XYZ file of C-alpha atoms in Angstrom:
597
model
C -0.247 0.077 -0.466
C 1.041 3.659 -0.939
C -0.639 6.936 0.241
C -0.044 9.520 -1.534
C -0.847 13.431 -0.505
C -0.916 16.627 -2.782
C 1.448 14.823 -5.215
C 4.331 12.886 -3.016
C 4.309 9.598 -1.043
C 3.988 10.094 2.465
C 4.282 8.056 5.081
C 3.071 7.578 9.075
C 2.350 5.247 11.197
C -0.087 2.750 10.419
C -1.551 -0.534 11.288
C -1.409 -3.063 8.092
C -4.652 -3.375 5.895
C -6.539 -6.003 7.059
C -9.898 -8.252 6.472
C -12.800 -8.799 9.031
C -16.112 -9.861 7.399
C -15.327 -9.161 3.959
C -14.202 -5.718 3.983
C -11.234 -4.547 3.854
C -9.990 -2.486 6.671
C -7.472 0.964 6.681
C -6.614 3.304 8.922
C -7.028 7.392 7.967
C -4.208 9.671 8.717
C -5.308 12.189 11.869
C -4.203 15.156 9.832
C -6.948 17.093 7.554
C -6.384 16.617 3.812
C -7.158 14.453 0.772
C -4.992 11.369 0.232
C -4.904 8.748 -2.425
C -4.462 5.116 -1.121
C -2.902 2.776 -3.833
C -3.442 -0.676 -2.906
C -2.411 -3.568 -4.438
C -4.832 -6.844 -3.167
C -2.301 -10.103 -4.218
C -5.015 -13.435 -5.086
C -2.303 -16.139 -5.102
C -2.861 -18.381 -7.946
C -5.408 -15.804 -9.079
C -2.572 -12.887 -10.087
C -3.353 -9.191 -8.971
C -5.857 -6.183 -8.550
C -4.762 -2.564 -7.962
C -7.413 -0.504 -6.396
C -6.892 3.804 -6.082
C -9.438 5.031 -3.111
C -9.366 8.739 -2.714
C -10.206 9.583 1.321
C -10.976 12.287 2.858
C -9.721 13.177 6.257
C -12.260 16.411 7.884
C -12.475 17.807 4.600
C -15.620 20.046 4.582
C -18.364 20.210 2.213
C -20.531 23.379 0.692
C -23.827 24.027 -0.780
C -22.618 26.139 -3.418
C -26.098 26.301 -5.545
C -27.564 27.565 -2.199
C -24.827 29.488 -0.891
C -24.645 31.531 -4.220
C -28.604 32.076 -3.881
C -26.397 35.454 -1.478
C -24.225 36.606 -4.011
C -23.770 39.910 -3.896
C -22.006 42.969 -4.883
C -21.369 44.839 -1.721
C -20.753 44.129 1.634
C -23.021 45.310 4.773
C -26.097 44.113 2.783
C -26.532 42.231 6.687
C -29.566 39.595 5.346
C -27.185 38.733 2.493
C -23.223 38.428 4.242
C -25.367 37.075 7.063
C -26.499 34.358 5.027
C -22.771 32.850 3.669
C -21.924 33.122 6.968
C -24.291 30.684 8.107
C -24.535 28.329 5.145
C -20.680 27.845 5.155
C -19.970 24.564 7.458
C -18.483 24.969 10.745
C -14.232 24.743 10.686
C -14.825 22.276 13.216
C -17.740 20.339 14.417
C -17.370 21.150 18.056
C -18.189 24.850 16.840
C -20.850 27.434 15.478
C -21.548 30.253 13.659
C -22.877 32.866 16.187
C -22.895 36.149 14.923
C -20.837 38.725 11.883
C -19.711 41.857 12.571
C -19.361 44.174 9.103
C -16.983 47.055 8.107
C -17.994 49.006 4.751
C -17.680 52.486 5.567
C -14.141 52.437 4.769
C -11.434 50.842 3.236
C -10.484 47.822 3.601
C -13.638 46.300 4.149
C -14.003 43.405 6.012
C -16.387 40.730 7.138
C -15.619 38.734 10.488
C -17.881 35.737 11.332
C -17.522 34.629 15.292
C -17.629 31.074 16.392
C -18.899 29.414 19.588
C -19.401 26.016 21.192
C -22.511 24.296 19.934
C -22.599 23.119 23.770
C -21.334 23.764 27.030
C -18.359 21.497 27.069
C -14.501 20.954 27.304
C -12.886 21.109 24.585
C -10.207 18.899 23.482
C -6.718 20.669 22.706
C -4.312 23.452 23.173
C -6.319 27.035 23.246
C -6.118 29.374 22.112
C -4.411 27.955 19.624
C -1.287 29.258 17.792
C 0.008 26.340 15.261
C -0.064 27.011 11.919
C -1.785 24.388 9.495
C -4.183 23.507 12.404
C -7.525 22.400 11.299
C -9.648 25.347 12.153
C -7.260 27.331 9.578
C -7.072 25.112 6.787
C -10.978 25.139 7.183
C -11.726 28.804 7.555
C -8.905 29.368 4.313
C -10.960 27.474 2.777
C -14.663 29.246 3.581
C -12.852 32.351 2.817
C -12.772 31.652 -1.112
C -16.152 30.963 -0.664
C -16.716 34.766 0.947
C -14.428 36.318 -1.533
C -16.120 34.650 -4.621
C -19.335 35.415 -2.778
C -18.898 39.143 -1.644
C -17.508 40.913 -5.308
C -16.018 44.010 -2.777
C -14.781 42.342 -0.136
C -11.025 42.983 1.185
C -10.662 40.982 4.394
C -13.197 38.149 6.112
C -11.692 37.302 9.700
C -13.253 33.737 11.635
C -13.064 34.343 14.374
C -13.399 31.636 17.272
C -14.013 31.287 21.557
C -14.829 27.809 23.705
C -16.834 29.734 25.715
C -20.839 30.038 24.899
C -21.778 33.949 24.536
C -24.483 35.205 26.907
C -26.728 36.585 23.859
C -23.662 40.060 22.948
C -21.564 39.703 20.886
C -18.380 40.082 23.171
C -15.383 40.613 20.542
C -12.318 40.176 23.496
C -13.543 36.617 24.457
C -12.436 35.422 20.672
C -8.957 34.693 21.386
C -8.063 32.108 18.481
C -8.326 34.399 14.307
C -7.693 33.974 11.648
C -7.495 36.796 9.140
C -7.089 36.554 5.019
C -6.999 39.089 2.234
C -8.696 39.205 -1.171
C -5.570 40.426 -3.084
C -3.996 37.399 -1.937
C -6.898 34.418 -3.105
C -6.707 36.537 -5.917
C -3.001 36.265 -7.005
C -3.559 32.573 -6.417
C -6.850 32.455 -8.386
C -7.423 35.251 -10.604
C -10.884 37.161 -10.373
C -12.737 35.528 -7.496
C -15.762 37.854 -9.085
C -15.758 36.245 -12.346
C -15.005 32.960 -10.540
C -18.245 33.382 -8.386
C -20.360 32.973 -10.944
C -19.338 29.701 -12.505
C -20.177 27.432 -9.164
C -18.786 24.235 -10.966
C -15.203 25.420 -11.070
C -15.390 27.006 -7.564
C -16.987 23.173 -7.044
C -13.509 21.749 -8.656
C -11.373 24.455 -7.149
C -13.048 23.536 -3.735
C -12.974 19.443 -4.293
C -8.931 19.960 -5.385
C -10.016 18.791 -9.541
C -8.725 22.201 -11.037
C -6.775 25.229 -10.131
C -8.821 28.600 -11.445
C -5.428 30.799 -12.937
C -4.479 28.788 -16.067
C -1.010 30.494 -15.086
C -0.236 34.295 -16.774
C -1.169 35.401 -20.352
C 0.868 38.403 -21.597
C 0.551 39.741 -25.177
C 2.391 41.765 -26.935
C 1.469 44.185 -29.820
C 1.989 47.300 -31.897
C -1.223 49.022 -32.783
C -0.505 52.659 -34.507
C -3.642 54.148 -34.543
C -4.858 53.379 -31.239
C -0.996 54.278 -29.409
C 0.127 56.903 -32.038
C 3.175 55.290 -32.217
C 5.320 51.622 -33.147
C 5.650 50.568 -30.090
C 5.282 47.162 -28.643
C 2.480 47.200 -26.437
C 2.763 44.270 -23.215
C -1.051 43.410 -22.301
C -0.150 41.165 -18.630
C -3.751 38.660 -18.562
C -4.826 35.932 -15.475
C -4.785 32.767 -18.418
C -8.143 31.810 -18.237
C -9.954 28.119 -20.220
C -11.262 31.358 -23.034
C -9.974 32.982 -25.958
C -9.139 36.773 -24.917
C -11.080 40.189 -26.636
C -9.810 42.875 -27.785
C -11.279 45.505 -25.134
C -9.390 43.295 -22.647
C -6.122 43.071 -25.005
C -6.053 46.489 -26.341
C -6.897 47.674 -22.354
C -4.404 51.105 -22.633
C -5.409 51.174 -19.069
C -3.657 48.054 -18.208
C -1.494 47.935 -21.020
C 2.381 49.595 -21.143
C 5.461 49.971 -23.608
C 8.186 49.833 -20.966
C 8.713 45.672 -20.106
C 10.138 47.181 -16.266
C 6.501 47.400 -15.518
C 5.666 43.849 -16.213
C 8.929 42.407 -14.767
C 7.296 44.841 -11.612
C 4.275 42.723 -11.626
C 5.654 39.416 -12.782
C 7.709 39.350 -9.835
C 4.543 39.108 -7.458
C 3.691 36.125 -8.329
C 4.605 32.857 -6.512
C 7.415 29.862 -8.139
C 6.055 27.649 -10.366
C 3.402 30.014 -12.100
C 3.428 28.870 -15.443
C 3.743 32.069 -18.319
C 2.661 32.100 -21.562
C 3.814 34.826 -24.161
C 1.387 35.097 -27.092
C 2.279 37.922 -30.117
C 0.603 39.202 -32.821
C 2.151 37.352 -35.729
C 3.411 41.149 -37.275
C 6.113 40.613 -34.618
C 9.755 39.103 -35.460
C 10.885 35.987 -33.651
C 14.015 37.600 -33.522
C 12.620 39.624 -31.141
C 9.941 37.506 -29.447
C 13.028 35.495 -28.281
C 14.576 38.477 -26.508
C 12.102 39.591 -24.856
C 11.652 35.954 -23.322
C 15.277 35.603 -22.380
C 14.819 39.238 -20.936
C 11.750 37.860 -18.933
C 13.204 34.512 -17.640
C 13.949 34.167 -13.816
C 11.728 36.832 -13.051
C 9.624 33.970 -11.519
C 11.354 31.145 -10.062
C 10.605 27.960 -11.767
C 8.776 29.113 -14.450
C 7.384 27.532 -17.351
C 7.483 30.104 -20.379
C 6.111 29.644 -24.111
C 6.114 31.613 -26.639
C 3.204 31.553 -29.809
C 2.568 33.743 -32.799
C -1.334 34.600 -33.177
C -3.252 36.259 -36.098
C -4.580 38.794 -33.568
C -7.325 40.191 -36.143
C -8.373 36.197 -36.008
C -8.278 34.797 -32.392
C -8.945 37.492 -30.471
C -12.997 38.290 -30.071
C -13.694 41.948 -32.818
C -16.666 43.252 -31.327
C -19.088 42.343 -28.678
C -21.740 40.875 -31.315
C -18.894 37.888 -32.317
C -19.333 36.582 -29.306
C -22.498 37.064 -28.492
C -22.958 39.177 -25.703
C -26.099 41.415 -27.218
C -27.701 38.075 -27.308
C -26.826 37.652 -23.430
C -27.522 40.655 -22.322
C -31.523 40.506 -23.786
C -31.451 36.548 -22.709
C -30.763 37.624 -19.551
C -33.562 40.303 -19.650
C -35.735 38.515 -20.820
C -35.436 36.192 -17.678
C -35.481 39.214 -15.322
C -38.830 40.360 -16.927
C -41.076 36.884 -16.240
C -42.182 37.734 -13.506
C -43.422 38.329 -10.967
C -45.801 39.642 -13.136
C -48.151 41.512 -10.835
C -45.683 43.611 -9.582
C -45.207 46.952 -10.752
C -42.101 47.274 -9.050
C -38.222 46.792 -11.039
C -37.258 45.761 -8.049
C -38.925 42.972 -7.449
C -37.568 41.204 -10.398
C -34.539 42.300 -9.345
C -34.712 40.142 -6.275
C -36.436 37.128 -8.331
C -33.748 36.652 -10.793
C -30.745 38.277 -8.665
C -28.531 35.212 -10.998
C -29.559 36.989 -14.623
C -29.099 40.485 -13.115
C -25.786 39.455 -11.637
C -24.566 38.047 -15.429
C -25.208 40.866 -16.494
C -23.763 43.219 -13.789
C -20.101 40.901 -13.558
C -19.835 40.372 -17.361
C -20.822 43.887 -18.091
C -17.523 45.855 -20.289
C -17.885 48.865 -22.573
C -19.678 47.405 -25.331
C -21.875 45.633 -23.258
C -23.164 49.587 -21.554
C -22.462 50.778 -25.068
C -25.525 48.774 -26.687
C -27.552 49.509 -23.687
C -26.896 53.027 -23.831
C -27.857 52.927 -27.388
C -31.284 51.722 -26.658
C -32.176 54.596 -25.009
C -31.145 56.472 -28.437
C -33.320 53.920 -30.119
C -36.131 54.707 -27.856
C -36.318 50.690 -26.933
C -36.895 51.517 -23.046
C -40.048 51.303 -22.432
C -41.846 50.689 -18.956
C -40.388 47.571 -16.803
C -37.322 47.492 -19.643
C -36.450 50.738 -19.420
C -35.942 50.997 -15.894
C -34.404 47.535 -15.535
C -31.933 48.973 -18.298
C -31.375 52.370 -16.205
C -30.322 50.396 -13.208
C -27.814 48.499 -14.881
C -26.158 51.484 -16.435
C -25.922 53.317 -13.583
C -24.708 49.946 -11.553
C -21.442 49.706 -14.921
C -21.083 53.497 -15.240
C -20.713 53.712 -11.255
C -18.844 57.005 -10.460
C -19.234 58.350 -14.192
C -22.534 58.818 -13.867
C -23.416 62.354 -13.728
C -27.261 62.562 -12.525
C -27.853 61.396 -8.579
C -31.523 62.247 -8.758
C -33.005 58.725 -7.639
C -36.727 60.373 -8.818
C -36.299 60.205 -12.779
C -37.737 58.228 -15.351
C -35.280 55.979 -17.826
C -35.774 59.149 -20.663
C -34.768 62.005 -17.396
C -32.616 59.970 -16.522
C -30.568 59.908 -20.017
C -31.398 63.410 -20.734
C -29.553 65.088 -18.226
C -26.183 62.190 -18.503
C -23.201 63.097 -19.943
C -20.772 60.622 -18.768
C -18.002 62.029 -16.927
C -14.895 61.244 -18.206
C -12.019 60.128 -15.963
C -8.854 62.287 -15.347
C -5.290 60.849 -14.998
C -3.171 61.627 -11.976
C 0.231 59.786 -11.429
C 1.039 58.034 -7.950
C 0.974 59.842 -4.768
C 5.039 61.078 -4.344
C 6.502 61.992 -0.556
C 8.190 65.354 -1.397
C 9.422 65.283 2.574
C 13.603 65.380 3.730
C 13.821 62.387 5.370
C 15.761 59.940 3.917
C 13.693 56.923 6.217
C 10.509 57.728 4.757
C 11.108 59.047 1.307
C 12.843 55.304 0.875
C 10.060 53.752 1.778
C 7.319 55.743 0.131
C 9.434 55.243 -2.965
C 9.330 51.359 -2.242
C 5.845 51.350 -1.017
C 4.254 52.652 -4.549
C 6.946 50.747 -6.593
C 5.500 47.609 -4.244
C 1.561 48.073 -4.047
C 1.083 50.351 -7.492
C -2.464 48.811 -9.025
C -2.121 47.160 -12.586
C -5.909 48.163 -12.775
C -5.394 51.848 -13.946
C -6.416 54.767 -11.722
C -3.716 56.290 -8.871
C -2.037 54.833 -5.866
C -1.928 56.556 -2.386
C 0.455 55.005 0.480
C -0.061 55.802 4.187
C 2.807 54.266 6.559
C 3.253 53.722 10.212
C 6.910 53.634 10.516
C 7.543 51.735 13.582
C 11.399 52.072 12.806
C 14.812 51.815 11.415
C 17.873 49.525 12.554
C 21.209 50.394 10.183
C 23.963 47.211 10.732
C 27.325 48.035 8.376
C 25.827 48.468 5.443
C 22.442 47.921 5.714
C 19.125 49.341 6.757
C 16.487 47.612 7.737
C 12.936 49.639 7.991
C 9.287 47.839 10.095
C 6.367 49.618 8.493
C 2.751 49.144 8.083
C 1.507 49.931 4.754
C -2.274 51.399 4.315
C -2.408 50.768 0.321
C -5.221 52.481 -1.200
C -5.963 52.620 -5.395
C -8.280 55.896 -6.886
C -9.617 56.772 -10.211
C -10.740 60.495 -10.747
C -14.005 61.201 -12.524
C -14.524 64.733 -13.385
C -14.583 66.556 -9.815
C -16.084 62.667 -8.433
C -13.658 59.897 -6.258
C -13.963 56.419 -7.025
C -12.430 54.140 -4.392
C -11.042 50.661 -5.957
C -9.245 48.741 -4.107
C -7.201 49.270 -0.056
C -5.190 47.219 2.006
C -2.951 47.359 5.766
C -0.077 45.104 5.365
C 2.802 44.823 7.684
C 5.729 45.036 6.099
C 10.372 44.476 6.698
C 12.372 46.527 4.200
C 15.823 46.033 3.808
C 17.673 48.304 1.889
C 21.594 47.981 1.601
C 24.407 51.106 1.305
C 26.030 51.768 -1.954
C 29.449 52.651 -2.023
C 27.784 56.944 -3.478
C 25.913 57.293 -0.003
C 21.940 55.843 -2.041
C 20.580 53.300 -0.895
C 19.161 49.935 -2.854
C 15.940 47.504 -2.012
C 17.858 43.922 -1.125
C 15.177 42.482 0.743
C 11.360 43.172 1.271
C 9.054 40.694 3.377
C 4.967 41.004 3.834
C 3.034 39.338 6.862
C 1.346 36.235 5.867
C -2.151 35.661 5.966
C -3.932 33.545 8.741
C -1.614 31.662 11.231
C 1.100 32.326 9.777
C 0.228 36.582 10.748
C 2.113 37.193 14.142
C 4.612 34.496 13.634
C 5.621 35.924 10.366
C 6.157 39.428 11.891
C 8.219 37.926 15.122
C 10.275 36.287 12.548
C 11.564 39.365 10.269
C 11.456 41.787 13.879
C 15.322 41.377 13.705
C 18.460 43.083 12.797
C 19.525 43.086 9.074
C 23.333 42.092 9.170
C 23.277 39.624 12.497
C 19.367 38.245 12.850
C 19.638 39.981 16.433
C 16.367 39.623 17.273
C 14.551 42.917 18.013
C 12.757 43.459 21.646
C 9.097 44.531 21.751
C 9.371 45.285 18.588
C 7.259 43.089 16.977
C 4.361 43.461 19.792
C 4.117 47.229 19.208
C 3.245 46.062 15.156
C 0.765 43.074 15.866
C -0.908 45.739 19.391
C -1.649 48.868 16.685
C -2.478 46.300 13.725
C -5.675 45.477 16.355
C -6.718 49.889 16.561
C -5.053 51.577 12.981
C -7.122 54.734 12.821
C -3.801 56.931 13.617
C -2.948 55.277 9.511
C -6.554 55.847 8.069
C -5.576 59.046 8.573
C -2.855 59.724 7.524
C -3.920 57.806 4.308
C -6.829 60.651 4.103
C -4.466 63.430 4.438
C -2.132 62.468 2.002
C -4.872 61.934 -0.545
C -6.432 65.307 -0.232
C -2.541 66.346 -0.660
C -2.428 64.898 -3.482
C -5.247 66.033 -5.111
C -4.414 69.470 -4.102
C -1.028 69.378 -5.673
C -2.234 68.039 -8.925
C -4.361 71.025 -8.707
C -8.026 69.037 -8.096
C -10.200 70.921 -5.927
C -13.962 70.482 -5.116
C -13.454 66.864 -5.120
C -16.197 64.128 -4.130
C -15.653 60.593 -3.305
C -18.374 58.539 -4.276
C -19.550 55.610 -1.397
C -21.580 53.135 -2.895
C -24.679 51.375 -0.899
C -26.321 47.939 -1.050
C -29.345 49.381 -0.192
C -29.411 53.046 -0.355
C -28.573 55.494 -3.175
C -25.260 56.105 -3.906
C -23.745 59.585 -1.939
C -20.862 62.005 -2.396
C -18.580 63.197 -0.171
C -16.955 66.163 -0.160
C -13.019 65.795 0.141
C -12.062 69.243 -0.140
């Protein structure tokens, strides 16, 4: 008998398989996970028979068809968030899910899910749990993937546990084992989670370990004089998928760049072993592509790189009609309009057909928006159809919608509609004189700049800087936000707060170069990873009290939030953008504009 886990043969102390009353008895491992048992039964005089068995230990299962009924674009819909939390499998049979808390007023948006004992019984084992890889963390991490896939704008999810029953009220300090996971880390591994949440078959396969959601990376290399105004090479880096990309994705000038260094920086963020497929237009010669491949090799450790020339005009979807998006929109609209016939309220139709409504929103690109806006010009927005199209347009437009009056009819809204245009701003730039702060700001901007367009604001809280021989090590917790500015309305695209340790080496001319950049890890490794990197840059000696100071601040980082808002306003003023409002979107209430400067 041989036993495999994650493709590698393992060994553990086990009794030999035995037959009893016509049944084969095999001992299972105690550690959670999926195991492959390969058994060879030898029958004397009759030959041998081989069996392959899949054995799952403490692995949880999901009713995704039920959970997906509550999929939502926004955290803050208490009913949907509560249903998602309640339908998740409990990470351990000792616990039950009891409460949730939501932070949706300020990024990073967080959902905390609280667990307590089912009965007033003693927990068997050490508590609080500090060991990495415990079954509570493993199953919580899997639950996090489902939560992020079901709540589109959620940045963080925390699972909190206590081993005493509550008295009917949430008492947060009693939950002394917690695991926090960040959306960015999951999207780096799995790709676009909003798309994953719309494909529950793929999500089921992923949870079962049958598939990987991210099919590596795809780098498109192209020239387009008409689009760019020059004959330079352009590069577009996209997540791999099981479908051909369309022209809008490849030729998206918010993502594409003519600077190969930008692509190198993005690639350096991906984990070892990531597959990279480089596709180039057939007009670009082989020698040029070999040079590009050589230049990119080694950026991702142990990466597999392949290069192929294709006819972009044939391979890429040219327009929305070719990929049947018009038909897709109309089919979903028809289903939404089908019931409940007795209601005159458009929201009743949307609530009755949330999947179809969500399909249009999730897959709605600029071509879909253009098609829907054309319905107004073509006077094809009567009655319920017009109300639905107006609502979908408002969601797709977001902050580009200049009409905030919710009382208008579809045609009244369209008559006043004048799409706000994006104003391109640079990333935040530090203008102070402090050497350490200047180094930190420059490094954090470079490491955290958005690859989806817009501009980046950072707010670092520096806990200390230590020099030893020719090295400088800085310890900082940084709040990173990305924004887009449309007219005088600001959209907060994403945000995150992460502790890091940054090591620089001093050059002969007195300048500093980045040597090492260590982020705090997710889950149960969070605290231990911070303690591990709180050491001197050369000797590696522990810096007493530093890790505790960083961890204490992470629980209440109002100072960093305040600095982020100050830096944002300062950046707007420095770029002559005054009278700017920030767009605040809500699930069950009208969006609002909050003045900034």
